[in-house]
CSV table of N, CA and C in Angstrom, one decimal:
chain,number,residue,atom,x,y,z
A,1,MET,N,-14.4,-102.5,17.9
A,1,MET,CA,-13.1,-102.8,18.4
A,1,MET,C,-12.1,-101.7,18.0
A,2,LYS,N,-12.2,-101.3,16.7
A,2,LYS,CA,-11.3,-100.2,16.2
A,2,LYS,C,-11.6,-98.9,16.9
A,3,ASN,N,-12.8,-98.7,17.3
A,3,ASN,CA,-13.2,-97.5,18.0
A,3,ASN,C,-12.5,-97.5,19.3
A,4,ALA,N,-12.5,-98.6,20.0
A,4,ALA,CA,-11.8,-98.7,21.3
A,4,ALA,C,-10.3,-98.5,21.2
A,5,GLU,N,-9.7,-99.0,20.2
A,5,GLU,CA,-8.3,-98.9,19.9
A,5,GLU,C,-8.0,-97.4,19.6
A,6,THR,N,-8.8,-96.8,18.9
A,6,THR,CA,-8.6,-95.3,18.5
A,6,THR,C,-8.7,-94.5,19.8
A,7,ILE,N,-9.7,-94.8,20.7
A,7,ILE,CA,-9.8,-94.1,21.9
A,7,ILE,C,-8.6,-94.3,22.8
A,8,ILE,N,-8.1,-95.5,22.9
A,8,ILE,CA,-6.9,-95.8,23.7
A,8,ILE,C,-5.7,-95.1,23.2
A,9,ASN,N,-5.5,-95.1,21.8
A,9,ASN,CA,-4.4,-94.4,21.2
A,9,ASN,C,-4.5,-92.9,21.5
A,10,ASP,N,-5.7,-92.4,21.4
A,10,ASP,CA,-5.9,-90.9,21.7
A,10,ASP,C,-5.6,-90.6,23.1
A,11,LEU,N,-6.0,-91.5,24.0
A,11,LEU,CA,-5.7,-91.3,25.4
A,11,LEU,C,-4.2,-91.4,25.7
A,12,ASN,N,-3.5,-92.4,25.1
A,12,ASN,CA,-2.1,-92.5,25.2
A,12,ASN,C,-1.4,-91.2,24.7
A,13,LEU,N,-1.8,-90.7,23.5
A,13,LEU,CA,-1.2,-89.5,23.0
A,13,LEU,C,-1.5,-88.3,23.9
A,14,THR,N,-2.7,-88.2,24.4
A,14,THR,CA,-3.0,-87.1,25.3
A,14,THR,C,-2.2,-87.2,26.6
A,15,GLY,N,-2.0,-88.4,27.1
A,15,GLY,CA,-1.2,-88.6,28.3
A,15,GLY,C,0.2,-88.2,28.0
A,16,LYS,N,0.8,-88.5,26.9
A,16,LYS,CA,2.2,-88.1,26.5
A,16,LYS,C,2.2,-86.5,26.4
A,17,GLU,N,1.2,-85.9,25.8
A,17,GLU,CA,1.2,-84.5,25.7
A,17,GLU,C,1.1,-83.8,27.0
A,18,MET,N,0.3,-84.4,27.9
A,18,MET,CA,0.2,-83.9,29.3
A,18,MET,C,1.5,-84.0,30.0
A,19,ASP,N,2.2,-85.1,29.8
A,19,ASP,CA,3.5,-85.3,30.4
A,19,ASP,C,4.5,-84.3,30.0
A,20,ILE,N,4.5,-84.0,28.7
A,20,ILE,CA,5.4,-82.9,28.1
A,20,ILE,C,5.0,-81.6,28.7
A,21,MET,N,3.7,-81.3,28.8
A,21,MET,CA,3.3,-80.0,29.3
A,21,MET,C,3.7,-79.9,30.8
A,22,LYS,N,3.6,-81.0,31.5
A,22,LYS,CA,4.0,-81.0,33.0
A,22,LYS,C,5.4,-80.7,33.1
A,23,ASP,N,6.3,-81.3,32.2
A,23,ASP,CA,7.7,-81.0,32.3
A,23,ASP,C,8.0,-79.5,32.0
A,24,ASP,N,7.3,-79.0,31.0
A,24,ASP,CA,7.4,-77.6,30.6
A,24,ASP,C,7.1,-76.7,31.8
A,25,ILE,N,6.0,-77.0,32.5
A,25,ILE,CA,5.5,-76.2,33.6
A,25,ILE,C,6.5,-76.3,34.8
A,26,LEU,N,7.1,-77.5,35.0
A,26,LEU,CA,8.1,-77.7,36.1
A,26,LEU,C,9.3,-76.9,35.7
A,27,ASN,N,9.8,-76.9,34.5
A,27,ASN,CA,10.9,-76.1,34.1
A,27,ASN,C,10.7,-74.6,34.3
A,28,THR,N,9.5,-74.2,33.9
A,28,THR,CA,9.2,-72.8,34.1
A,28,THR,C,9.2,-72.4,35.5
A,29,LEU,N,8.6,-73.3,36.4
A,29,LEU,CA,8.6,-73.0,37.8
A,29,LEU,C,10.0,-73.0,38.4
A,30,GLU,N,10.9,-73.9,37.9
A,30,GLU,CA,12.3,-73.9,38.4
A,30,GLU,C,13.0,-72.6,38.0
A,31,ASN,N,12.7,-72.2,36.8
A,31,ASN,CA,13.3,-70.9,36.3
A,31,ASN,C,12.8,-69.7,37.1
A,32,LEU,N,11.5,-69.7,37.4
A,32,LEU,CA,11.0,-68.6,38.2
A,32,LEU,C,11.6,-68.6,39.6
A,33,SER,N,11.7,-69.8,40.1
A,33,SER,CA,12.3,-69.9,41.5
A,33,SER,C,13.8,-69.4,41.5
A,34,ALA,N,14.5,-69.8,40.5
A,34,ALA,CA,15.9,-69.3,40.4
A,34,ALA,C,16.0,-67.8,40.2
A,35,THR,N,15.1,-67.3,39.4
A,35,THR,CA,15.0,-65.8,39.2
A,35,THR,C,14.7,-65.1,40.5
A,36,ALA,N,13.7,-65.7,41.3
A,36,ALA,CA,13.3,-65.1,42.5
A,36,ALA,C,14.5,-65.1,43.5
A,37,GLN,N,15.3,-66.2,43.5
A,37,GLN,CA,16.4,-66.3,44.4
A,37,GLN,C,17.5,-65.3,44.1
A,38,GLU,N,17.7,-65.1,42.8
A,38,GLU,CA,18.7,-64.1,42.3
A,38,GLU,C,18.2,-62.7,42.7
A,39,SER,N,17.0,-62.4,42.5
A,39,SER,CA,16.4,-61.1,42.9
A,39,SER,C,16.6,-60.9,44.4
A,40,SER,N,16.3,-61.9,45.1
A,40,SER,CA,16.4,-61.8,46.6
A,40,SER,C,17.9,-61.5,47.0
A,41,ALA,N,18.8,-62.2,46.4
A,41,ALA,CA,20.2,-61.9,46.7
A,41,ALA,C,20.6,-60.5,46.3
A,42,ALA,N,20.2,-60.1,45.1
A,42,ALA,CA,20.5,-58.7,44.7
A,42,ALA,C,19.9,-57.7,45.6
A,43,THR,N,18.7,-57.9,46.1
A,43,THR,CA,18.0,-57.0,47.0
A,43,THR,C,18.8,-56.9,48.3
A,44,GLU,N,19.3,-58.1,48.8
A,44,GLU,CA,20.1,-58.1,50.0
A,44,GLU,C,21.4,-57.3,49.8
A,45,GLU,N,22.0,-57.5,48.7
A,45,GLU,CA,23.3,-56.7,48.4
A,45,GLU,C,23.0,-55.2,48.4
A,46,ILE,N,21.9,-54.8,47.7
A,46,ILE,CA,21.5,-53.4,47.6
A,46,ILE,C,21.2,-52.9,49.0
A,47,THR,N,20.5,-53.6,49.8
A,47,THR,CA,20.2,-53.2,51.2
A,47,THR,C,21.5,-53.0,52.0
A,48,ALA,N,22.4,-53.9,51.9
A,48,ALA,CA,23.7,-53.8,52.6
A,48,ALA,C,24.5,-52.6,52.1
A,49,SER,N,24.5,-52.3,50.9
A,49,SER,CA,25.1,-51.1,50.3
A,49,SER,C,24.5,-49.9,50.8
A,50,MET,N,23.2,-49.9,50.9
A,50,MET,CA,22.5,-48.7,51.4
A,50,MET,C,22.7,-48.4,52.8
A,51,GLU,N,22.8,-49.5,53.6
A,51,GLU,CA,23.1,-49.4,55.0
A,51,GLU,C,24.6,-48.8,55.2
A,52,GLU,N,25.5,-49.3,54.4
A,52,GLU,CA,26.9,-48.7,54.5
A,52,GLU,C,26.9,-47.3,54.1
A,53,GLU,N,26.1,-46.9,53.1
A,53,GLU,CA,26.1,-45.5,52.6
A,53,GLU,C,25.5,-44.6,53.7
A,54,THR,N,24.4,-45.1,54.3
A,54,THR,CA,23.7,-44.4,55.4
A,54,THR,C,24.7,-44.2,56.5
A,55,ALA,N,25.4,-45.2,56.9
A,55,ALA,CA,26.4,-45.0,58.0
A,55,ALA,C,27.5,-44.0,57.6
A,56,ALA,N,27.9,-44.0,56.4
A,56,ALA,CA,28.9,-43.1,56.0
A,56,ALA,C,28.4,-41.7,56.0
A,57,ILE,N,27.2,-41.5,55.5
A,57,ILE,CA,26.5,-40.2,55.5
A,57,ILE,C,26.3,-39.7,57.0
A,58,GLU,N,25.9,-40.6,57.9
A,58,GLU,CA,25.8,-40.2,59.3
A,58,GLU,C,27.1,-39.8,59.9
A,59,GLY,N,28.2,-40.5,59.5
A,59,GLY,CA,29.5,-40.1,59.9
A,59,GLY,C,29.9,-38.7,59.4
A,60,VAL,N,29.6,-38.4,58.2
A,60,VAL,CA,29.9,-37.1,57.6
A,60,VAL,C,29.1,-36.0,58.3
A,61,ALA,N,27.9,-36.3,58.6
A,61,ALA,CA,27.0,-35.3,59.3
A,61,ALA,C,27.5,-35.1,60.7
A,62,ASN,N,28.0,-36.1,61.4
A,62,ASN,CA,28.5,-36.0,62.8
A,62,ASN,C,29.8,-35.1,62.7
A,63,MET,N,30.7,-35.4,61.8
A,63,MET,CA,31.9,-34.7,61.6
A,63,MET,C,31.6,-33.2,61.3
A,64,SER,N,30.6,-33.0,60.5
A,64,SER,CA,30.2,-31.6,60.1
A,64,SER,C,29.8,-30.8,61.4
A,65,GLU,N,29.0,-31.5,62.2
A,65,GLU,CA,28.6,-30.9,63.5
A,65,GLU,C,29.8,-30.5,64.3
A,66,GLU,N,30.7,-31.5,64.4
A,66,GLU,CA,31.9,-31.2,65.2
A,66,GLU,C,32.7,-30.1,64.7
A,67,LEU,N,32.8,-30.0,63.3
A,67,LEU,CA,33.5,-28.9,62.7
A,67,LEU,C,32.8,-27.6,62.9
A,68,THR,N,31.5,-27.6,62.9
A,68,THR,CA,30.8,-26.3,63.2
A,68,THR,C,31.1,-25.9,64.7
A,69,LYS,N,31.1,-26.8,65.6
A,69,LYS,CA,31.4,-26.5,67.0
A,69,LYS,C,32.8,-25.9,67.1
A,70,LEU,N,33.7,-26.5,66.4
A,70,LEU,CA,35.1,-26.0,66.5
A,70,LEU,C,35.2,-24.6,65.9
A,71,ALA,N,34.5,-24.4,64.8
A,71,ALA,CA,34.5,-23.1,64.2
A,71,ALA,C,33.9,-22.0,65.1
A,72,ASP,N,32.8,-22.4,65.8
A,72,ASP,CA,32.2,-21.5,66.8
A,72,ASP,C,33.2,-21.2,67.9
A,73,ASN,N,33.8,-22.2,68.4
A,73,ASN,CA,34.8,-22.0,69.5
A,73,ASN,C,36.0,-21.1,69.0
A,74,LEU,N,36.4,-21.3,67.8
A,74,LEU,CA,37.5,-20.5,67.3
A,74,LEU,C,37.0,-19.0,67.1
A,75,ASN,N,35.8,-18.8,66.7
A,75,ASN,CA,35.3,-17.5,66.6
A,75,ASN,C,35.2,-16.8,67.9
A,76,THR,N,34.8,-17.6,68.9
A,76,THR,CA,34.7,-17.0,70.3
A,76,THR,C,36.1,-16.6,70.8
A,77,ILE,N,37.1,-17.4,70.5
A,77,ILE,CA,38.5,-17.1,70.9
A,77,ILE,C,39.0,-15.9,70.1
A,78,ILE,N,38.7,-15.8,68.9
A,78,ILE,CA,39.1,-14.7,68.0
A,78,ILE,C,38.5,-13.4,68.5
A,79,ASP,N,37.2,-13.5,68.9
A,79,ASP,CA,36.5,-12.3,69.4
A,79,ASP,C,37.1,-11.7,70.6
A,80,ARG,N,37.8,-12.5,71.5
A,80,ARG,CA,38.4,-12.0,72.7
A,80,ARG,C,39.6,-11.1,72.3
A,81,PHE,N,40.2,-11.4,71.2
A,81,PHE,CA,41.4,-10.6,70.9
A,81,PHE,C,41.1,-9.4,70.0
A,82,GLN,N,39.9,-9.2,69.6
A,82,GLN,CA,39.6,-8.0,68.8
A,82,GLN,C,39.4,-6.8,69.7
A,83,ILE,N,39.9,-5.7,69.2
A,83,ILE,CA,39.9,-4.5,69.9
A,83,ILE,C,38.7,-3.7,69.6
């Protein structure tokens, strides 16, 4: 009879330990999920910033091309007046 009681007590103790481990695993998974969400949000912000920077660089490149065309036109006009 004592052997059965010992086994039951061991099973109860093991069950409690497993319950604690389950809670630890759930907490770890929740933390990982939160970290993944934060990383995702940060990645989205970085992507948006990169898109804005790309658009700004494209704008500068376009203005540079326009400036080059204006300089070429100015040189053409100046060449007309050179003797």
